[in-house]
Coordinates of C-alpha atoms in Angstrom, one line a residue:
M946 CA -3.4 34.8 41.2
T947 CA -1.5 31.9 39.6
A948 CA 0.7 32.3 36.6
P949 CA -0.4 30.6 33.4
P950 CA 1.4 27.3 32.5
P951 CA 4.2 27.7 30.1
T952 CA 3.5 26.8 26.5
R953 CA 5.5 24.5 24.3
P954 CA 7.3 25.8 21.2
G955 CA 4.7 26.3 18.5
A956 CA 1.8 26.7 20.9
G957 CA -0.5 29.6 20.4
P958 CA -2.5 31.7 22.8
D959 CA -5.7 29.6 22.4
E960 CA -4.8 26.5 24.4
S961 CA -8.0 24.8 23.2
R962 CA -6.8 25.1 19.6
P963 CA -3.1 26.0 19.8
A964 CA -1.4 27.1 16.6
L965 CA 0.2 24.5 14.4
F966 CA 1.3 26.2 11.2
T967 CA 3.9 28.4 12.8
A968 CA 6.8 29.7 10.7
A969 CA 9.1 27.1 12.3
F970 CA 6.8 24.2 11.5
V971 CA 6.4 25.3 7.9
R972 CA 10.1 25.7 7.5
L973 CA 10.8 22.3 9.0
S974 CA 8.2 20.7 6.6
L975 CA 9.7 22.5 3.7
A976 CA 13.2 21.4 4.6
D977 CA 12.0 17.8 4.7
L978 CA 10.5 18.2 1.3
V979 CA 13.7 19.5 -0.2
Y980 CA 15.8 16.9 1.6
F981 CA 13.8 13.9 0.4
S982 CA 13.5 15.4 -3.1
A983 CA 17.3 15.1 -3.1
T984 CA 17.0 11.5 -1.9
G985 CA 14.5 10.9 -4.7
V986 CA 17.0 12.1 -7.2
A987 CA 19.4 9.4 -6.0
I988 CA 16.7 6.8 -6.1
Y989 CA 16.5 7.3 -9.8
A990 CA 20.1 8.1 -10.6
L991 CA 22.0 5.6 -8.5
P992 CA 21.0 2.2 -10.1
A993 CA 21.5 3.7 -13.6
Y994 CA 24.8 5.2 -12.6
V995 CA 26.2 1.9 -11.2
T996 CA 25.0 -0.1 -14.2
G997 CA 25.9 2.6 -16.7
P998 CA 29.0 4.8 -16.3
V999 CA 30.5 2.7 -13.5
G1000 CA 30.0 -0.5 -15.6
S1001 CA 28.7 -2.9 -12.9
D1002 CA 25.6 -5.0 -12.7
E1003 CA 22.2 -5.0 -10.9
A1004 CA 23.5 -6.8 -7.9
A1005 CA 26.1 -4.1 -7.3
A1006 CA 23.4 -1.5 -7.8
G1007 CA 21.2 -3.1 -5.2
L1008 CA 24.2 -3.3 -2.8
A1009 CA 25.0 0.4 -3.3
F1010 CA 21.4 1.4 -3.0
G1011 CA 20.8 -0.4 0.3
A1012 CA 24.1 0.3 1.9
F1013 CA 22.9 3.5 3.5
A1014 CA 20.4 1.6 5.7
V1015 CA 23.3 -0.1 7.6
T1016 CA 24.8 3.1 9.1
A1017 CA 21.3 4.7 9.4
L1018 CA 20.0 1.9 11.5
V1019 CA 23.1 1.6 13.7
L1020 CA 23.5 5.4 14.3
R1021 CA 19.8 6.4 14.9
P1022 CA 20.0 5.7 18.6
F1023 CA 23.2 7.7 19.0
A1024 CA 21.6 10.5 16.9
G1025 CA 18.7 10.5 19.3
R1026 CA 21.0 10.8 22.3
L1027 CA 22.9 13.7 20.7
S1028 CA 19.6 15.4 19.7
D1029 CA 18.6 15.3 23.4
T1030 CA 21.9 16.4 24.8
R1031 CA 23.2 18.8 22.1
G1032 CA 20.0 20.0 20.5
R1033 CA 18.1 19.4 17.3
R1034 CA 19.7 22.1 15.2
P1035 CA 23.3 20.8 15.0
L1036 CA 22.1 17.4 13.7
L1037 CA 19.6 18.9 11.3
V1038 CA 22.1 21.3 9.7
G1039 CA 25.1 18.9 10.0
G1040 CA 23.1 15.9 8.6
A1041 CA 21.9 17.9 5.6
L1042 CA 25.4 19.2 4.9
L1043 CA 27.0 15.8 5.3
A1044 CA 24.4 14.3 2.9
S1045 CA 25.3 17.1 0.5
V1046 CA 29.0 16.1 0.6
A1047 CA 28.1 12.5 0.0
M1048 CA 26.0 13.4 -3.1
F1049 CA 28.6 15.7 -4.4
L1050 CA 31.5 13.2 -4.1
T1051 CA 29.4 10.5 -5.8
A1052 CA 29.9 12.5 -9.1
F1053 CA 33.6 11.5 -8.8
A1054 CA 33.2 7.9 -7.7
E1055 CA 34.1 5.5 -10.4
T1056 CA 34.1 2.2 -8.5
V1057 CA 31.4 0.3 -6.6
P1058 CA 33.3 0.1 -3.3
L1059 CA 33.8 3.9 -3.3
I1060 CA 30.1 4.4 -4.1
V1061 CA 29.1 2.0 -1.3
A1062 CA 31.4 4.0 1.1
L1063 CA 29.7 7.2 0.1
R1064 CA 26.3 5.6 0.6
L1065 CA 27.3 4.5 4.1
L1066 CA 28.3 8.2 4.7
F1067 CA 24.9 9.2 3.5
G1068 CA 23.3 6.8 5.9
A1069 CA 25.0 8.5 8.8
A1070 CA 23.8 11.8 7.5
E1071 CA 20.3 10.6 7.2
A1072 CA 20.3 9.2 10.7
A1073 CA 21.2 12.6 12.1
F1074 CA 18.7 14.6 9.9
F1075 CA 15.8 12.2 10.2
V1076 CA 15.9 11.7 13.9
A1077 CA 16.4 15.3 14.7
S1078 CA 13.6 16.3 12.3
F1079 CA 11.1 14.1 14.2
A1080 CA 12.3 15.4 17.5
A1081 CA 12.0 19.0 16.3
L1082 CA 8.5 18.2 15.0
A1083 CA 7.5 17.0 18.5
D1084 CA 9.0 20.2 20.0
L1085 CA 7.0 22.4 17.6
A1086 CA 3.7 20.6 17.5
P1087 CA 1.1 21.3 20.2
A1088 CA 0.4 18.1 22.2
T1089 CA -3.3 18.2 21.2
R1090 CA -2.4 18.4 17.5
M1091 CA 0.5 15.9 17.3
G1092 CA -1.2 13.5 14.9
E1093 CA -2.2 16.3 12.6
A1094 CA 1.3 17.7 12.7
L1095 CA 2.7 14.2 11.8
S1096 CA 0.2 13.9 8.9
Y1097 CA 1.1 17.2 7.3
N1098 CA 4.8 17.0 8.0
S1099 CA 5.1 13.5 6.4
L1100 CA 3.9 15.0 3.1
G1101 CA 7.4 16.4 2.7
L1102 CA 8.8 12.8 2.8
Y1103 CA 6.1 11.3 0.4
L1104 CA 6.1 14.2 -2.0
G1105 CA 9.9 14.4 -2.0
L1106 CA 10.3 10.8 -2.8
T1107 CA 7.6 11.1 -5.5
L1108 CA 9.0 14.3 -7.1
G1109 CA 12.7 13.4 -6.8
P1110 CA 12.9 10.6 -9.3
P1111 CA 11.3 12.6 -12.2
L1112 CA 13.7 15.4 -11.3
G1113 CA 16.6 13.0 -11.3
E1114 CA 15.5 11.7 -14.7
L1115 CA 15.3 15.3 -16.1
L1116 CA 18.7 16.1 -14.7
V1117 CA 20.4 13.0 -16.1
S1118 CA 18.8 13.4 -19.5
T1119 CA 19.7 17.1 -19.9
I1120 CA 23.0 17.5 -18.1
G1121 CA 24.1 14.0 -17.3
F1122 CA 24.8 12.1 -14.1
T1123 CA 27.3 14.6 -12.8
G1124 CA 24.6 17.3 -13.0
A1125 CA 22.2 15.0 -11.2
W1126 CA 24.6 14.5 -8.3
Y1127 CA 25.4 18.3 -8.2
G1128 CA 21.7 19.0 -8.2
A1129 CA 21.0 16.7 -5.3
A1130 CA 23.9 18.2 -3.4
A1131 CA 22.5 21.7 -4.0
L1132 CA 19.1 20.7 -2.8
L1133 CA 20.6 19.4 0.5
V1134 CA 22.5 22.7 1.0
I1135 CA 19.2 24.5 0.6
A1136 CA 17.7 22.1 3.2
A1137 CA 20.5 22.9 5.6
A1138 CA 19.9 26.6 5.1
V1139 CA 16.2 26.3 5.8
V1140 CA 16.6 24.3 9.0
S1141 CA 19.4 26.6 10.2
S1142 CA 16.9 29.5 10.0
I1143 CA 14.5 27.7 12.4
G1144 CA 16.9 27.9 15.3
E1145 CA 17.0 25.4 18.2
T1146 CA 13.5 24.0 18.9
R1147 CA 14.4 22.4 22.2
A1148 CA 13.4 24.9 24.9
P1149 CA 16.2 26.1 27.1
S1150 CA 14.3 24.9 30.2
E1151 CA 14.3 21.4 28.8
A1152 CA 17.6 20.4 30.4
P1153 CA 18.9 17.0 29.1
E1154 CA 19.2 14.1 31.4
A1155 CA 22.6 13.4 32.9
K1156 CA 22.9 10.2 30.8
A1157 CA 20.4 10.3 27.9
P1158 CA 19.4 6.8 26.9
L1159 CA 20.2 5.3 23.5
I1160 CA 16.9 3.3 23.4
H1161 CA 13.7 4.8 24.8
R1162 CA 12.4 1.7 26.4
P1163 CA 8.8 2.9 27.3
A1164 CA 8.3 3.4 23.5
L1165 CA 9.2 -0.1 22.6
P1166 CA 5.7 -1.7 22.8
A1167 CA 4.2 0.9 20.6
A1168 CA 7.3 0.8 18.3
L1169 CA 6.7 -2.9 17.8
G1170 CA 3.2 -2.1 16.6
L1171 CA 4.7 0.4 14.2
L1172 CA 7.2 -2.3 12.9
T1173 CA 4.3 -4.7 12.1
S1174 CA 2.9 -2.0 9.8
I1175 CA 6.2 -1.2 8.1
L1176 CA 7.3 -4.8 7.4
P1177 CA 4.3 -5.5 5.1
V1178 CA 4.6 -2.1 3.4
G1179 CA 8.3 -2.8 2.7
G1180 CA 7.4 -6.0 1.0
F1181 CA 4.6 -4.5 -0.9
L1182 CA 6.8 -1.6 -2.2
A1183 CA 9.5 -4.2 -3.3
F1184 CA 7.2 -6.6 -5.1
A1185 CA 4.1 -4.7 -6.2
A1186 CA 5.5 -3.8 -9.7
L1187 CA 6.6 -7.4 -10.3
Y1188 CA 3.2 -8.7 -9.2
A1189 CA 1.5 -6.2 -11.4
R1190 CA 3.3 -7.6 -14.4
D1191 CA 2.4 -11.1 -13.4
V1192 CA -1.4 -10.4 -13.0
G1193 CA -1.6 -8.3 -16.2
V1194 CA -1.8 -4.7 -15.0
A1195 CA -1.2 -2.5 -18.0
S1196 CA 1.4 -0.3 -16.2
S1197 CA 3.6 -2.1 -13.6
S1198 CA 4.0 1.2 -11.6
L1199 CA 0.3 1.8 -11.3
P1200 CA -0.2 0.0 -7.9
L1201 CA 2.6 2.1 -6.4
A1202 CA 1.1 5.2 -7.9
V1203 CA -2.3 4.3 -6.4
Y1204 CA -0.8 3.6 -3.0
G1205 CA 1.1 6.9 -3.0
L1206 CA -1.8 9.0 -4.2
V1207 CA -4.1 7.5 -1.5
V1208 CA -1.5 8.3 1.2
V1209 CA -1.1 11.9 0.1
V1210 CA -4.8 12.6 -0.3
C1211 CA -5.7 11.0 3.1
R1212 CA -2.9 12.7 5.0
V1213 CA -4.3 16.1 3.8
A1214 CA -8.0 15.3 3.9
F1215 CA -8.0 13.5 7.3
A1216 CA -5.0 15.2 9.0
K1217 CA -7.0 16.0 12.1
V1218 CA -8.4 12.5 12.6
P1219 CA -5.4 11.0 14.6
D1220 CA -5.9 13.7 17.3
R1221 CA -9.6 12.9 17.7
L1222 CA -9.2 9.2 18.2
P1223 CA -7.1 7.2 20.7
A1224 CA -3.7 6.5 19.2
L1225 CA -3.3 2.8 19.8
P1226 CA -6.9 1.8 18.8
L1227 CA -6.5 3.8 15.6
G1228 CA -3.2 2.1 15.0
A1229 CA -4.8 -1.3 15.5
V1230 CA -7.6 -0.5 13.0
S1231 CA -5.0 0.8 10.5
L1232 CA -3.1 -2.5 10.8
L1233 CA -6.3 -4.4 10.1
V1234 CA -6.8 -2.3 6.9
I1235 CA -3.2 -2.9 5.9
G1236 CA -3.7 -6.7 6.5
V1237 CA -6.8 -6.8 4.4
G1238 CA -5.2 -4.7 1.7
L1239 CA -2.2 -7.0 1.4
G1240 CA -4.3 -10.1 1.8
L1241 CA -6.7 -9.2 -1.1
P1242 CA -4.1 -9.6 -3.9
A1243 CA -2.8 -12.7 -2.1
V1244 CA -6.1 -14.4 -2.7
S1245 CA -7.2 -12.6 -5.8
A1246 CA -4.5 -12.6 -8.4
T1247 CA -6.2 -10.0 -10.7
P1248 CA -5.5 -6.4 -11.6
T1249 CA -8.6 -5.3 -9.7
G1250 CA -7.5 -7.2 -6.6
L1251 CA -4.1 -5.7 -6.7
L1252 CA -5.2 -2.1 -7.3
I1253 CA -7.9 -2.3 -4.6
G1254 CA -5.4 -3.8 -2.2
A1255 CA -2.9 -1.0 -3.0
A1256 CA -5.6 1.6 -2.2
L1257 CA -6.4 -0.1 1.1
M1258 CA -2.7 -0.3 1.9
G1259 CA -2.4 3.4 1.3
L1260 CA -5.5 4.1 3.5
G1261 CA -4.1 2.0 6.4
V1262 CA -0.6 3.6 6.2
S1263 CA -2.2 7.1 6.1
F1264 CA -3.3 6.6 9.7
S1265 CA -0.9 4.0 11.1
T1266 CA 2.3 6.1 11.1
P1267 CA 0.7 9.3 12.8
A1268 CA -1.1 7.0 15.3
F1269 CA 2.0 5.1 16.4
F1270 CA 4.3 8.1 16.4
T1271 CA 1.7 9.9 18.6
A1272 CA 1.6 7.0 21.0
I1273 CA 5.4 6.8 21.0
F1274 CA 6.0 10.5 21.7
A1275 CA 3.3 10.3 24.5
T1276 CA 5.8 8.1 26.4
A1277 CA 8.6 10.7 26.3
S1278 CA 9.3 13.8 28.2
A1279 CA 10.6 16.8 26.4
S1280 CA 14.2 15.8 27.2
Q1281 CA 13.6 12.3 25.8
R1282 CA 12.1 13.1 22.4
G1283 CA 15.3 12.5 20.5
A1284 CA 15.7 9.0 22.0
A1285 CA 12.0 8.3 21.3
S1286 CA 12.5 9.5 17.7
G1287 CA 15.6 7.4 17.3
T1288 CA 13.8 4.3 18.6
A1289 CA 10.8 4.8 16.4
S1290 CA 12.6 5.7 13.2
A1291 CA 14.9 2.7 13.6
M1292 CA 11.7 0.6 13.1
L1293 CA 11.3 2.3 9.7
D1294 CA 14.8 1.0 8.7
V1295 CA 14.1 -2.5 10.0
G1296 CA 10.7 -2.6 8.3
L1297 CA 11.6 -1.1 5.0
G1298 CA 14.9 -3.1 4.8
G1299 CA 13.7 -6.3 6.5
G1300 CA 10.3 -6.5 4.8
P1301 CA 11.7 -7.1 1.3
I1302 CA 14.2 -9.6 2.6
I1303 CA 11.6 -11.6 4.7
L1304 CA 8.9 -11.6 2.0
G1305 CA 11.5 -12.2 -0.7
L1306 CA 12.5 -15.4 1.0
V1307 CA 8.8 -16.4 1.2
A1308 CA 8.3 -15.5 -2.5
E1309 CA 11.1 -17.9 -3.6
S1310 CA 9.0 -20.9 -2.4
L1311 CA 5.4 -19.7 -2.3
G1312 CA 5.4 -17.0 -4.9
I1313 CA 4.7 -13.3 -4.5
N1314 CA 1.0 -13.9 -3.6
G1315 CA 2.2 -16.2 -0.8
A1316 CA 4.6 -13.5 0.3
F1317 CA 1.7 -11.0 0.4
G1318 CA -0.2 -13.4 2.5
V1319 CA 2.6 -13.6 5.0
G1320 CA 2.8 -9.8 5.1
A1321 CA -1.0 -9.7 5.8
A1322 CA -0.5 -12.1 8.6
I1323 CA 2.2 -9.9 10.1
A1324 CA -0.1 -6.9 10.0
L1325 CA -3.0 -8.8 11.5
T1326 CA -0.7 -10.1 14.3
G1327 CA 0.3 -6.5 15.0
C1328 CA -3.3 -5.5 15.1
L1329 CA -3.9 -8.0 17.9
W1330 CA -0.7 -6.9 19.7
T1331 CA -1.8 -3.2 19.5
L1332 CA -5.3 -3.9 20.8
A1333 CA -3.9 -5.9 23.7
L1334 CA -1.5 -3.0 24.5
A1335 CA -4.3 -0.5 24.3
R1336 CA -6.4 -2.6 26.7
R1337 CA -3.5 -3.0 29.1
L1338 CA -2.8 0.7 29.2
T1339 CA -6.5 1.5 29.7
T1340 CA -6.9 -0.9 32.6
A1341 CA -3.5 0.1 34.2

């Protein structure tokens, strides 16, 4: 009589439908919600802090806001390697605590260079936490429910970034900027405590490789598909409010609200879909929807065109990220999940940072509708790339 195969962390006794909502999975998702709520507080407070008490201008606020992406992008591959060799828990706890220190010290920063330095520190913290969080998610989620796990877990990020700015506004208006920074720091300490209670998710039998890679090369083709979905989204998030004003939408934030609401609703209502469909074809269809969604306001400069386009963008993104992360993690063994997470999440930095830059340059000469058209072309090109990749893997 043969022994049953070992189960992965988070798997239940029913291998046909292994458990997903384990205590560790719920705690990890809760920690993500708390962590990104603190990030949301900074999204609201930082520009106002730089242009208010610090006494600088919007350009300095933009520099301070985006500085974290530099260290986050550079350090993600190293965070992935450490996650594979040292474990997920040290980076989760350490990243949250380091982010808390950066937020706390911002309350005492009175010059732009010092604030930028603290944002660079926050970027290092985010690289550690974000990469380790995705690797831990891959450890905890059963392989047959990976897409569903990504859908539910990502709600922590989206809800945190949605709830954080109103919380920041409340804190600033009631107890001032110092209270906002202290509040964000306290949230990050709570996030550290929650992830500490999870323990190490990498199974002891999953011995790290002798030299863990910085870049998980097998994941790069699928990661490029992911990038072509994030670049247009980055541009949309940066210019949707400005375009809404140009085309006469009553509330300039409405397209962003529509986009976010569609993502949240679809991630909950259709969480199981990414596990029932092949990952790369689903990613290709998602890119097609993103391309149509961004192309619609490019050719129809009306409130209706922009709002329908925002809804289509949200629909495409609802499935693109779970699809591509599922495809990426499918290329990695248990001891390579940190490297795969670092490789994939670096695309988020490149896309969300590069998308506004690329489409911003286009907008200078062709207008925002022209920039949206280029973004749509990027998504549609990614659709063709992903279909070709899926076909190549099918015939291999």
